[in-house]
mmCIF file of C-alpha atoms in Angstrom:
data_model
loop_
_atom_site.group_PDB
_atom_site.id
_atom_site.type_symbol
_atom_site.label_atom_id
_atom_site.label_comp_id
_atom_site.label_asym_id
_atom_site.label_seq_id
_atom_site.Cartn_x
_atom_site.Cartn_y
_atom_site.Cartn_z
ATOM 1 C CA MET A 1 111.048 114.421 128.998
ATOM 2 C CA PRO A 2 108.895 111.813 127.069
ATOM 3 C CA VAL A 3 105.493 112.221 126.306
ATOM 4 C CA ASN A 4 103.147 110.259 128.541
ATOM 5 C CA LEU A 5 99.205 109.560 128.305
ATOM 6 C CA PHE A 6 97.999 111.295 131.250
ATOM 7 C CA GLY A 7 100.546 114.609 129.798
ATOM 8 C CA LEU A 8 98.745 114.495 126.570
ATOM 9 C CA ALA A 9 95.161 114.214 127.862
ATOM 10 C CA LYS A 10 95.676 117.388 130.224
ATOM 11 C CA THR A 11 97.314 119.446 127.252
ATOM 12 C CA PHE A 12 94.657 118.625 124.530
ATOM 13 C CA GLU A 13 91.416 117.665 126.845
ATOM 14 C CA ASN A 14 88.642 118.045 124.275
ATOM 15 C CA ARG A 15 90.383 120.268 122.072
ATOM 16 C CA ALA A 16 90.953 118.759 118.901
ATOM 17 C CA GLU A 17 91.722 121.958 117.153
ATOM 18 C CA ASP A 18 95.104 121.964 119.181
ATOM 19 C CA ILE A 19 95.758 118.548 117.666
ATOM 20 C CA GLY A 20 95.311 119.565 114.031
ATOM 21 C CA LEU A 21 92.779 117.135 112.946
ATOM 22 C CA VAL A 22 88.987 117.901 114.115
ATOM 23 C CA GLN A 23 85.718 116.079 114.466
ATOM 24 C CA GLY A 24 83.725 115.831 111.314
ATOM 25 C CA HIS A 25 86.150 113.854 109.337
ATOM 26 C CA ARG A 26 84.147 111.376 106.961
ATOM 27 C CA LEU A 27 86.584 108.295 107.282
ATOM 28 C CA CYS A 28 85.015 105.065 108.158
ATOM 29 C CA PRO A 29 84.113 104.463 111.793
ATOM 30 C CA GLY A 30 86.730 102.845 113.183
ATOM 31 C CA CYS A 31 89.406 103.640 110.637
ATOM 32 C CA ALA A 32 93.027 103.629 111.915
ATOM 33 C CA ALA A 33 94.166 106.809 109.599
ATOM 34 C CA PRO A 34 93.077 109.602 111.970
ATOM 35 C CA ILE A 35 94.574 107.829 115.224
ATOM 36 C CA VAL A 36 97.907 107.679 113.119
ATOM 37 C CA VAL A 37 97.569 111.441 112.161
ATOM 38 C CA LYS A 38 96.362 112.082 115.791
ATOM 39 C CA PHE A 39 99.462 110.200 117.590
ATOM 40 C CA SER A 40 101.832 112.052 115.435
ATOM 41 C CA LEU A 41 100.476 115.446 115.519
ATOM 42 C CA MET A 42 99.711 115.554 119.443
ATOM 43 C CA VAL A 43 103.617 114.545 120.094
ATOM 44 C CA ALA A 44 104.678 117.370 117.813
ATOM 45 C CA ARG A 45 102.653 119.995 119.457
ATOM 46 C CA LYS A 46 103.054 118.620 122.999
ATOM 47 C CA LEU A 47 107.176 119.163 122.162
ATOM 48 C CA GLY A 48 106.530 122.518 120.907
ATOM 49 C CA TYR A 49 106.758 122.277 117.131
ATOM 50 C CA GLU A 50 104.338 123.801 114.829
ATOM 51 C CA PRO A 51 103.049 121.191 112.425
ATOM 52 C CA VAL A 52 103.077 121.498 108.517
ATOM 53 C CA VAL A 53 100.839 118.914 106.833
ATOM 54 C CA GLY A 54 101.306 117.659 103.184
ATOM 55 C CA LEU A 55 98.823 114.732 102.169
ATOM 56 C CA ALA A 56 99.305 112.236 99.010
ATOM 57 C CA THR A 57 95.737 111.528 97.662
ATOM 58 C CA GLY A 58 94.136 108.611 99.409
ATOM 59 C CA CYS A 59 91.298 108.219 102.027
ATOM 60 C CA LEU A 60 92.523 110.650 104.208
ATOM 61 C CA GLU A 61 92.951 113.281 101.848
ATOM 62 C CA VAL A 62 89.437 112.721 100.417
ATOM 63 C CA SER A 63 87.735 112.217 103.203
ATOM 64 C CA THR A 64 89.174 115.199 105.458
ATOM 65 C CA THR A 65 88.835 117.840 102.991
ATOM 66 C CA ILE A 66 85.567 117.550 101.267
ATOM 67 C CA TYR A 67 84.685 120.980 100.038
ATOM 68 C CA PRO A 68 83.796 123.318 101.533
ATOM 69 C CA TYR A 69 84.601 121.704 104.817
ATOM 70 C CA THR A 70 88.097 121.016 106.096
ATOM 71 C CA ALA A 71 88.833 118.936 109.165
ATOM 72 C CA TRP A 72 92.575 120.483 109.527
ATOM 73 C CA THR A 73 93.480 123.325 111.792
ATOM 74 C CA VAL A 74 97.331 123.303 110.818
ATOM 75 C CA PRO A 75 98.701 124.665 107.463
ATOM 76 C CA TYR A 76 97.894 121.925 105.160
ATOM 77 C CA ILE A 77 98.774 121.057 101.467
ATOM 78 C CA HIS A 78 97.776 118.511 99.101
ATOM 79 C CA ASN A 79 99.076 118.571 95.375
ATOM 80 C CA ALA A 80 98.963 115.186 93.748
ATOM 81 C CA PHE A 81 99.400 111.361 94.217
ATOM 82 C CA GLU A 82 102.894 111.419 93.245
ATOM 83 C CA ASN A 83 104.547 113.993 94.577
ATOM 84 C CA SER A 84 103.611 114.417 98.311
ATOM 85 C CA ALA A 85 107.204 114.121 99.503
ATOM 86 C CA ALA A 86 108.630 116.752 96.526
ATOM 87 C CA THR A 87 105.622 118.957 97.739
ATOM 88 C CA MET A 88 106.800 119.037 101.469
ATOM 89 C CA SER A 89 110.589 119.157 100.190
ATOM 90 C CA GLY A 90 109.545 122.700 98.702
ATOM 91 C CA VAL A 91 107.716 123.690 101.762
ATOM 92 C CA GLU A 92 110.380 122.947 103.983
ATOM 93 C CA THR A 93 112.595 124.692 101.983
ATOM 94 C CA ALA A 94 110.539 127.957 101.551
ATOM 95 C CA ALA A 95 110.299 127.741 105.434
ATOM 96 C CA ARG A 96 114.029 127.772 105.681
ATOM 97 C CA ALA A 97 114.511 130.472 103.212
ATOM 98 C CA LEU A 98 111.843 132.671 104.791
ATOM 99 C CA LYS A 99 113.436 132.210 108.308
ATOM 100 C CA LYS A 100 116.806 133.410 106.815
ATOM 101 C CA PHE A 101 115.350 136.642 105.329
ATOM 102 C CA GLY A 102 113.372 137.298 108.603
ATOM 103 C CA VAL A 103 109.766 136.733 107.554
ATOM 104 C CA LEU A 104 109.428 134.101 109.799
ATOM 105 C CA PRO A 105 110.516 134.071 113.190
ATOM 106 C CA LYS A 106 113.971 132.357 113.523
ATOM 107 C CA ASP A 107 113.264 130.572 116.954
ATOM 108 C CA LYS A 108 110.374 128.916 115.602
ATOM 109 C CA LYS A 109 110.287 125.258 115.516
ATOM 110 C CA TYR A 110 108.499 123.711 112.397
ATOM 111 C CA ALA A 111 107.449 120.066 111.909
ATOM 112 C CA PHE A 112 106.795 119.058 108.352
ATOM 113 C CA PHE A 113 104.697 116.034 108.208
ATOM 114 C CA VAL A 114 103.539 113.985 104.769
ATOM 115 C CA PHE A 115 100.613 111.455 105.444
ATOM 116 C CA ALA A 116 100.447 108.973 102.539
ATOM 117 C CA GLY A 117 98.837 105.663 102.194
ATOM 118 C CA ASP A 118 100.585 102.550 100.754
ATOM 119 C CA GLY A 119 99.560 103.313 97.268
ATOM 120 C CA GLY A 120 101.094 107.107 97.211
ATOM 121 C CA THR A 121 104.479 105.452 98.969
ATOM 122 C CA TYR A 122 105.027 102.105 97.914
ATOM 123 C CA ASP A 123 103.927 102.473 94.377
ATOM 124 C CA ILE A 124 103.079 105.824 92.925
ATOM 125 C CA GLY A 125 105.302 108.332 94.955
ATOM 126 C CA LEU A 126 108.333 106.107 95.504
ATOM 127 C CA GLN A 127 110.345 107.912 93.343
ATOM 128 C CA SER A 128 109.426 111.288 95.004
ATOM 129 C CA LEU A 129 110.101 109.925 98.667
ATOM 130 C CA SER A 130 113.670 108.904 97.480
ATOM 131 C CA GLY A 131 114.329 112.369 96.127
ATOM 132 C CA MET A 132 113.276 113.729 99.405
ATOM 133 C CA ILE A 133 115.433 111.597 101.430
ATOM 134 C CA GLU A 134 118.466 112.204 99.003
ATOM 135 C CA ARG A 135 118.192 115.873 99.115
ATOM 136 C CA GLY A 136 118.105 115.343 103.086
ATOM 137 C CA HIS A 137 115.179 117.446 103.811
ATOM 138 C CA LYS A 138 113.903 117.517 107.580
ATOM 139 C CA VAL A 139 110.395 115.958 106.900
ATOM 140 C CA ILE A 140 108.933 113.337 108.519
ATOM 141 C CA TYR A 141 107.124 111.066 106.091
ATOM 142 C CA ILE A 142 104.359 108.887 107.355
ATOM 143 C CA LEU A 143 102.897 105.937 105.731
ATOM 144 C CA TYR A 144 99.670 104.815 106.921
ATOM 145 C CA ASP A 145 99.837 101.369 105.320
ATOM 146 C CA ASN A 146 96.421 99.737 104.643
ATOM 147 C CA GLU A 147 97.759 97.394 102.384
ATOM 148 C CA GLY A 148 96.166 98.192 99.349
ATOM 149 C CA TYR A 149 94.096 100.820 97.467
ATOM 150 C CA MET A 150 91.368 101.062 99.824
ATOM 151 C CA ASN A 151 89.842 104.622 98.562
ATOM 152 C CA THR A 152 89.104 103.074 95.491
ATOM 153 C CA GLY A 153 87.968 99.880 96.450
ATOM 154 C CA ASN A 154 90.316 97.346 97.279
ATOM 155 C CA GLN A 155 92.795 97.314 94.475
ATOM 156 C CA ARG A 156 95.931 95.398 95.133
ATOM 157 C CA SER A 157 99.116 97.360 95.673
ATOM 158 C CA GLY A 158 102.845 96.681 96.252
ATOM 159 C CA SER A 159 101.544 96.561 99.929
ATOM 160 C CA THR A 160 99.337 93.904 99.822
ATOM 161 C CA PRO A 161 100.276 91.053 101.428
ATOM 162 C CA THR A 162 100.241 87.366 99.912
ATOM 163 C CA GLY A 163 97.111 85.577 99.505
ATOM 164 C CA SER A 164 94.781 88.893 100.392
ATOM 165 C CA ASN A 165 91.654 88.771 98.233
ATOM 166 C CA THR A 166 91.282 92.248 95.866
ATOM 167 C CA THR A 167 89.243 93.009 92.989
ATOM 168 C CA THR A 168 92.506 93.068 90.849
ATOM 169 C CA ALA A 169 94.096 89.980 91.962
ATOM 170 C CA PRO A 170 91.123 87.749 93.370
ATOM 171 C CA VAL A 171 90.984 84.399 94.881
ATOM 172 C CA GLY A 172 89.878 81.781 92.154
ATOM 173 C CA LYS A 173 90.156 78.378 91.030
ATOM 174 C CA VAL A 174 93.942 79.064 89.538
ATOM 175 C CA ILE A 175 95.414 81.789 91.440
ATOM 176 C CA PRO A 176 95.487 82.467 94.971
ATOM 177 C CA GLY A 177 94.888 86.196 95.643
ATOM 178 C CA LYS A 178 98.098 87.992 95.422
ATOM 179 C CA VAL A 179 100.970 85.899 94.659
ATOM 180 C CA GLN A 180 103.881 88.040 95.115
ATOM 181 C CA LEU A 181 105.325 88.929 98.502
ATOM 182 C CA LYS A 182 104.748 92.470 100.017
ATOM 183 C CA LYS A 183 107.514 95.148 99.406
ATOM 184 C CA ASN A 184 109.834 95.773 102.456
ATOM 185 C CA ILE A 185 109.584 99.647 102.207
ATOM 186 C CA VAL A 186 111.519 100.408 105.351
ATOM 187 C CA GLU A 187 114.714 98.308 103.782
ATOM 188 C CA ILE A 188 114.155 100.303 100.539
ATOM 189 C CA VAL A 189 114.236 103.695 102.442
ATOM 190 C CA ALA A 190 117.085 102.421 105.112
ATOM 191 C CA GLY A 191 119.105 101.916 101.834
ATOM 192 C CA HIS A 192 119.684 105.981 101.390
ATOM 193 C CA GLU A 193 122.560 107.341 102.810
ATOM 194 C CA TYR A 194 121.500 109.505 105.818
ATOM 195 C CA VAL A 195 117.482 108.498 107.031
ATOM 196 C CA TYR A 196 115.876 107.922 110.334
ATOM 197 C CA ALA A 197 113.099 104.885 109.237
ATOM 198 C CA ALA A 198 110.840 103.134 111.803
ATOM 199 C CA THR A 199 107.955 100.881 111.659
ATOM 200 C CA VAL A 200 105.180 101.675 114.497
ATOM 201 C CA SER A 201 101.888 100.228 115.180
ATOM 202 C CA ILE A 202 98.947 102.019 117.023
ATOM 203 C CA SER A 203 98.918 98.850 119.618
ATOM 204 C CA ASP A 204 101.810 100.103 121.040
ATOM 205 C CA PRO A 205 101.469 103.968 121.739
ATOM 206 C CA ASN A 206 104.402 104.374 124.025
ATOM 207 C CA ASP A 207 106.845 103.149 121.236
ATOM 208 C CA PHE A 208 104.669 105.086 118.392
ATOM 209 C CA PHE A 209 105.267 108.363 120.558
ATOM 210 C CA SER A 210 109.089 107.928 121.265
ATOM 211 C CA LYS A 211 109.826 107.097 117.515
ATOM 212 C CA ILE A 212 107.919 110.680 116.484
ATOM 213 C CA GLU A 213 109.881 112.207 119.063
ATOM 214 C CA LYS A 214 113.077 110.556 117.646
ATOM 215 C CA SER A 215 112.213 111.649 113.870
ATOM 216 C CA LEU A 216 111.553 115.006 115.240
ATOM 217 C CA ASN A 217 115.003 115.198 116.748
ATOM 218 C CA PHE A 218 116.628 113.686 114.097
ATOM 219 C CA ASP A 219 118.836 116.056 111.686
ATOM 220 C CA GLY A 220 117.267 114.762 108.535
ATOM 221 C CA PRO A 221 114.608 113.371 106.925
ATOM 222 C CA SER A 222 112.708 110.247 108.711
ATOM 223 C CA PHE A 223 110.166 107.892 107.493
ATOM 224 C CA ILE A 224 107.836 106.125 109.798
ATOM 225 C CA ALA A 225 105.748 103.193 108.556
ATOM 226 C CA ALA A 226 102.396 102.922 110.673
ATOM 227 C CA PHE A 227 100.299 99.680 110.379
ATOM 228 C CA SER A 228 96.810 100.965 109.860
ATOM 229 C CA PRO A 229 94.029 98.385 109.477
ATOM 230 C CA CYS A 230 91.519 99.132 107.105
ATOM 231 C CA VAL A 231 87.996 97.993 108.558
ATOM 232 C CA ARG A 232 86.075 97.910 105.329
ATOM 233 C CA PHE A 233 88.335 95.859 103.279
ATOM 234 C CA TRP A 234 89.940 93.712 105.357
ATOM 235 C CA ARG A 235 86.477 92.931 106.500
ATOM 236 C CA ILE A 236 87.229 93.285 110.132
ATOM 237 C CA PRO A 237 84.739 94.300 112.808
ATOM 238 C CA ASP A 238 84.709 98.374 113.019
ATOM 239 C CA GLY A 239 86.272 98.502 116.285
ATOM 240 C CA ALA A 240 89.188 95.584 115.841
ATOM 241 C CA ALA A 241 91.868 98.139 114.385
ATOM 242 C CA ASN A 242 93.662 98.189 117.702
ATOM 243 C CA SER A 243 93.511 94.116 118.037
ATOM 244 C CA ILE A 244 94.274 93.243 114.621
ATOM 245 C CA SER A 245 97.488 95.560 114.984
ATOM 246 C CA LYS A 246 98.128 93.872 117.805
ATOM 247 C CA LEU A 247 98.286 90.704 116.620
ATOM 248 C CA ALA A 248 100.393 91.972 113.511
ATOM 249 C CA VAL A 249 103.340 92.456 115.899
ATOM 250 C CA GLU A 250 102.582 89.258 117.907
ATOM 251 C CA THR A 251 102.906 87.287 114.874
ATOM 252 C CA LYS A 252 105.862 88.867 113.512
ATOM 253 C CA TYR A 253 103.901 90.142 110.450
ATOM 254 C CA TRP A 254 104.756 93.791 111.600
ATOM 255 C CA PRO A 255 107.983 93.810 113.493
ATOM 256 C CA LEU A 256 108.707 97.114 115.350
ATOM 257 C CA TYR A 257 111.923 98.332 114.730
ATOM 258 C CA GLU A 258 114.030 101.239 113.657
ATOM 259 C CA VAL A 259 116.831 101.867 111.111
ATOM 260 C CA GLU A 260 119.020 105.166 112.528
ATOM 261 C CA ASN A 261 121.455 105.947 110.084
ATOM 262 C CA GLY A 262 122.052 102.548 109.176
ATOM 263 C CA VAL A 263 121.913 100.655 112.806
ATOM 264 C CA TYR A 264 119.100 98.365 113.444
ATOM 265 C CA ARG A 265 117.342 98.163 116.548
ATOM 266 C CA VAL A 266 114.287 96.122 117.181
ATOM 267 C CA THR A 267 112.200 97.795 119.489
ATOM 268 C CA ARG A 268 110.042 95.243 120.730
ATOM 269 C CA LYS A 269 110.815 91.627 121.412
ATOM 270 C CA PRO A 270 107.763 89.692 122.570
ATOM 271 C CA ARG A 271 109.182 86.462 124.582
ATOM 272 C CA GLN A 272 106.509 84.277 122.693
ATOM 273 C CA PHE A 273 105.218 84.838 119.352
ATOM 274 C CA LYS A 274 101.599 83.233 117.840
ATOM 275 C CA PRO A 275 101.441 81.599 115.143
ATOM 276 C CA LEU A 276 100.677 83.656 111.963
ATOM 277 C CA ILE A 277 97.320 81.874 110.959
ATOM 278 C CA GLU A 278 96.075 83.962 114.273
ATOM 279 C CA PHE A 279 96.693 86.939 112.422
ATOM 280 C CA LEU A 280 94.977 85.675 109.160
ATOM 281 C CA LYS A 281 92.021 84.059 110.388
ATOM 282 C CA PRO A 282 89.680 87.132 111.907
ATOM 283 C CA GLN A 283 90.604 88.865 108.574
ATOM 284 C CA GLY A 284 87.828 88.434 105.874
ATOM 285 C CA ARG A 285 90.040 89.015 103.045
ATOM 286 C CA PHE A 286 91.870 85.955 103.932
ATOM 287 C CA LYS A 287 89.014 84.168 104.035
ATOM 288 C CA PRO A 288 88.774 83.004 100.251
ATOM 289 C CA LEU A 289 92.315 81.893 100.725
ATOM 290 C CA LEU A 290 92.038 79.818 103.766
ATOM 291 C CA SER A 291 88.727 77.912 102.292
ATOM 292 C CA ARG A 292 91.359 76.691 99.375
ATOM 293 C CA PRO A 293 92.269 73.038 99.652
ATOM 294 C CA ASP A 294 95.951 74.126 99.563
ATOM 295 C CA ALA A 295 95.389 76.864 102.392
ATOM 296 C CA ASP A 296 97.977 75.223 104.467
ATOM 297 C CA GLU A 297 100.893 74.828 102.309
ATOM 298 C CA ILE A 298 100.478 78.654 101.586
ATOM 299 C CA VAL A 299 100.353 79.916 105.039
ATOM 300 C CA GLN A 300 103.147 77.373 105.990
ATOM 301 C CA ARG A 301 105.230 79.310 103.395
ATOM 302 C CA LEU A 302 104.345 82.710 104.871
ATOM 303 C CA GLN A 303 105.012 81.702 108.219
ATOM 304 C CA GLU A 304 108.478 80.392 107.246
ATOM 305 C CA TYR A 305 108.845 83.969 105.595
ATOM 306 C CA VAL A 306 107.857 86.018 108.472
ATOM 307 C CA ASP A 307 110.432 83.648 110.695
ATOM 308 C CA ARG A 308 113.175 84.174 108.360
ATOM 309 C CA ARG A 309 112.512 87.838 108.208
ATOM 310 C CA TRP A 310 112.541 88.005 112.062
ATOM 311 C CA GLU A 311 115.975 86.043 112.441
ATOM 312 C CA ARG A 312 117.546 88.443 109.403
ATOM 313 C CA LEU A 313 116.349 91.541 111.703
ATOM 314 C CA LEU A 314 118.222 90.135 114.761
ATOM 315 C CA THR A 315 121.206 89.199 112.761
ATOM 316 C CA LEU A 316 121.113 92.665 111.236
ATOM 317 C CA GLU A 317 120.788 94.485 114.839
ATOM 318 C CA GLU A 318 123.892 92.377 115.955
ATOM 319 C CA ALA A 319 125.759 93.150 112.776
ATOM 320 C CA THR A 320 125.246 96.970 112.416
ATOM 321 C CA LYS A 321 125.481 97.397 116.594
ATOM 322 C CA GLY A 322 127.448 100.924 116.704
ATOM 323 C CA LYS A 323 128.432 101.199 113.005
ATOM 324 C CA PRO A 324 126.409 103.891 111.668
ATOM 325 C CA ILE A 325 126.882 104.712 107.862
ATOM 326 C CA ARG A 326 127.747 108.430 108.594
ATOM 327 C CA MET B 1 72.522 121.152 105.042
ATOM 328 C CA LEU B 2 74.517 122.037 101.833
ATOM 329 C CA LYS B 3 75.306 125.737 101.101
ATOM 330 C CA SER B 4 73.940 127.056 97.612
ATOM 331 C CA TRP B 5 76.357 128.585 95.441
ATOM 332 C CA LYS B 6 75.758 132.251 96.537
ATOM 333 C CA GLU B 7 76.798 131.113 100.064
ATOM 334 C CA ILE B 8 80.000 129.663 98.970
ATOM 335 C CA PRO B 9 83.359 131.884 98.989
ATOM 336 C CA ILE B 10 84.583 132.590 95.417
ATOM 337 C CA GLY B 11 87.146 130.542 93.926
ATOM 338 C CA GLY B 12 86.673 127.082 95.936
ATOM 339 C CA VAL B 13 88.298 128.690 99.141
ATOM 340 C CA VAL B 14 87.828 127.220 102.633
ATOM 341 C CA ASP B 15 88.068 130.139 104.283
ATOM 342 C CA GLU B 16 87.879 128.621 108.072
ATOM 343 C CA PRO B 17 89.783 125.664 109.856
ATOM 344 C CA GLY B 18 88.379 122.848 111.123
ATOM 345 C CA LYS B 19 85.192 123.883 109.050
ATOM 346 C CA SER B 20 84.417 119.916 109.143
ATOM 347 C CA ARG B 21 82.646 120.073 112.630
ATOM 348 C CA GLU B 22 79.710 121.590 110.917
ATOM 349 C CA TYR B 23 78.758 117.964 109.561
ATOM 350 C CA LYS B 24 77.525 115.932 112.285
ATOM 351 C CA THR B 25 78.986 112.625 111.875
ATOM 352 C CA GLY B 26 77.252 111.097 114.506
ATOM 353 C CA THR B 27 74.236 110.600 112.814
ATOM 354 C CA TRP B 28 76.065 107.576 111.030
ATOM 355 C CA ARG B 29 75.670 105.495 114.229
ATOM 356 C CA VAL B 30 74.288 102.431 114.462
ATOM 357 C CA LEU B 31 75.727 101.231 117.950
ATOM 358 C CA ARG B 32 75.911 103.674 120.735
ATOM 359 C CA PRO B 33 78.816 103.542 123.258
ATOM 360 C CA VAL B 34 77.172 103.631 126.859
ATOM 361 C CA LEU B 35 79.848 104.506 129.839
ATOM 362 C CA HIS B 36 79.501 102.685 132.983
ATOM 363 C CA LEU B 37 81.229 105.121 135.250
ATOM 364 C CA ASP B 38 81.586 102.403 137.908
ATOM 365 C CA LYS B 39 83.862 100.426 136.126
ATOM 366 C CA CYS B 40 86.120 103.142 134.591
ATOM 367 C CA VAL B 41 89.461 103.624 136.227
ATOM 368 C CA HIS B 42 90.104 106.457 133.610
ATOM 369 C CA CYS B 43 92.944 105.105 131.896
ATOM 370 C CA MET B 44 92.544 107.654 128.911
ATOM 371 C CA PHE B 45 92.722 104.480 126.386
ATOM 372 C CA CYS B 46 89.459 105.594 124.624
ATOM 373 C CA TRP B 47 90.509 109.239 124.909
ATOM 374 C CA LEU B 48 93.515 107.981 122.917
ATOM 375 C CA TYR B 49 92.128 105.722 120.450
ATOM 376 C CA CYS B 50 88.761 107.505 119.503
ATOM 377 C CA PRO B 51 89.302 108.085 115.625
ATOM 378 C CA ASP B 52 86.503 110.900 116.065
ATOM 379 C CA MET B 53 88.083 112.814 118.998
ATOM 380 C CA ALA B 54 84.463 112.240 120.505
ATOM 381 C CA ILE B 55 85.412 111.131 123.983
ATOM 382 C CA VAL B 56 85.010 114.159 126.518
ATOM 383 C CA ILE B 57 87.083 114.188 129.552
ATOM 384 C CA ASP B 58 87.636 116.737 132.124
ATOM 385 C CA SER B 59 91.159 117.483 133.066
ATOM 386 C CA SER B 60 90.653 120.147 135.638
ATOM 387 C CA GLY B 61 91.639 117.858 138.562
ATOM 388 C CA GLN B 62 95.149 116.022 139.109
ATOM 389 C CA LYS B 63 94.597 113.389 136.925
ATOM 390 C CA PRO B 64 92.003 113.684 133.993
ATOM 391 C CA LYS B 65 88.946 112.019 134.192
ATOM 392 C CA MET B 66 86.640 110.420 131.595
ATOM 393 C CA ILE B 67 82.966 111.999 131.712
ATOM 394 C CA GLY B 68 81.395 110.699 128.531
ATOM 395 C CA PHE B 69 81.004 110.791 124.811
ATOM 396 C CA ASN B 70 80.314 113.769 122.279
ATOM 397 C CA TYR B 71 77.078 111.736 120.468
ATOM 398 C CA ASN B 72 77.263 115.020 117.700
ATOM 399 C CA TYR B 73 80.599 113.067 116.213
ATOM 400 C CA CYS B 74 80.759 109.476 117.686
ATOM 401 C CA LYS B 75 80.605 107.196 114.295
ATOM 402 C CA GLY B 76 80.004 104.225 117.031
ATOM 403 C CA CYS B 77 82.738 102.190 115.642
ATOM 404 C CA GLY B 78 82.927 100.371 119.155
ATOM 405 C CA LEU B 79 86.818 101.074 119.425
ATOM 406 C CA CYS B 80 86.722 102.793 122.710
ATOM 407 C CA ALA B 81 84.752 99.407 124.047
ATOM 408 C CA ASP B 82 87.658 97.151 122.275
ATOM 409 C CA VAL B 83 90.568 99.099 123.860
ATOM 410 C CA CYS B 84 88.738 99.504 127.434
ATOM 411 C CA PRO B 85 90.633 97.261 130.087
ATOM 412 C CA THR B 86 87.642 97.029 132.395
ATOM 413 C CA ASN B 87 84.679 96.786 129.884
ATOM 414 C CA ALA B 88 83.260 100.001 131.015
ATOM 415 C CA ILE B 89 81.906 100.893 127.774
ATOM 416 C CA GLU B 90 79.428 98.965 126.294
ATOM 417 C CA MET B 91 77.956 99.150 122.525
ATOM 418 C CA ARG B 92 73.964 99.540 122.628
ATOM 419 C CA PRO B 93 72.002 99.429 119.361
ATOM 420 C CA GLU B 94 70.826 102.803 118.558
ATOM 421 C CA THR B 95 67.576 101.934 117.973
ATOM 422 C CA GLU B 96 67.240 101.460 121.900
ATOM 423 C CA PHE B 97 67.542 105.357 122.065
ATOM 424 C CA ALA B 98 65.530 106.397 119.205
ATOM 425 C CA GLU B 99 62.680 108.683 120.211
ATOM 426 C CA GLU B 100 59.379 108.408 119.304
#
């Protein structure tokens, strides 16, 4: 049975301790990271899984586990920035071994989650993520993509979009912010032999729920990239996380699709798309770029890029239909 | 608020799950969400989106119902007001509610 909103509300009501992340964490007001965590854990719980959570260093880790407090009510592990996937591989293997020796009940279902930011996924944790997928551990790796090292104050990462104003790639007279394009992490992950990879956005909860459900049922590693606006360094109003996510989906900036075992499927195809400028304009991080004289040219180039990527996705969907790798 | 070193367990152990509730994030709030129940359609969107799990609902009936907010933890981000389809949540400055 698919997970629905009223069913979730009836199950969890006001008991955040049943979800796994409780009140009192110190993330910024309006941060999307706890929403990503909440959505994922709720689905796992609702479907009868016991979540086990591993975190990479990042906003989520430092602000939910401030000593002597913790906001988690599920088994939780943090090791280092670069090895969250490797750590969870170990946890998953240990749970399997303990089940084999009868220490843990054999019929108990565990869901192993990794929550990592884009720094811990795109840049620093990439090799351990790749290793985890190659070894085939049944771990769900959830990336909350806030497009920069926001925990340490807005440094550029492999995920930062072109033209964004960051402290290490500021917009100036010579350089228009970050000049390189954003790394396409889902393609990198989908390049592995046996994996479920998907993109989700909090503005589309049903799609989010069904993708988490799919990854729970997938017999192997899963990777989910969640668009997670950072209210502080994207310079957007506190309550705008959802509307910005919505714009990202509607302007093709963050297409919602999944790659299951090499088969592409675009899960949301809006009939009409908005121009990319509508996504860039409300965000303060693009403001210095847009006030440059060559702004139109740069925006035009970005628009062409997202258009081409969307066309490519549709072509891939057509080409891989019914042709899984394994 | 902060405990002295004698009250903290030895070895940096956090001995209780979900202990962060002892820290009331509601003190950060600048804007306060106010619910207009006559407009509310109980769609549960605010409950779903609240990053601080600060929406209080009642699910004893057939359909869950929105009751109000947990002002101990609400940081006043206004995400609930943003996702509300009927504008039943209004963000008002916290100063209006300040006691003398």
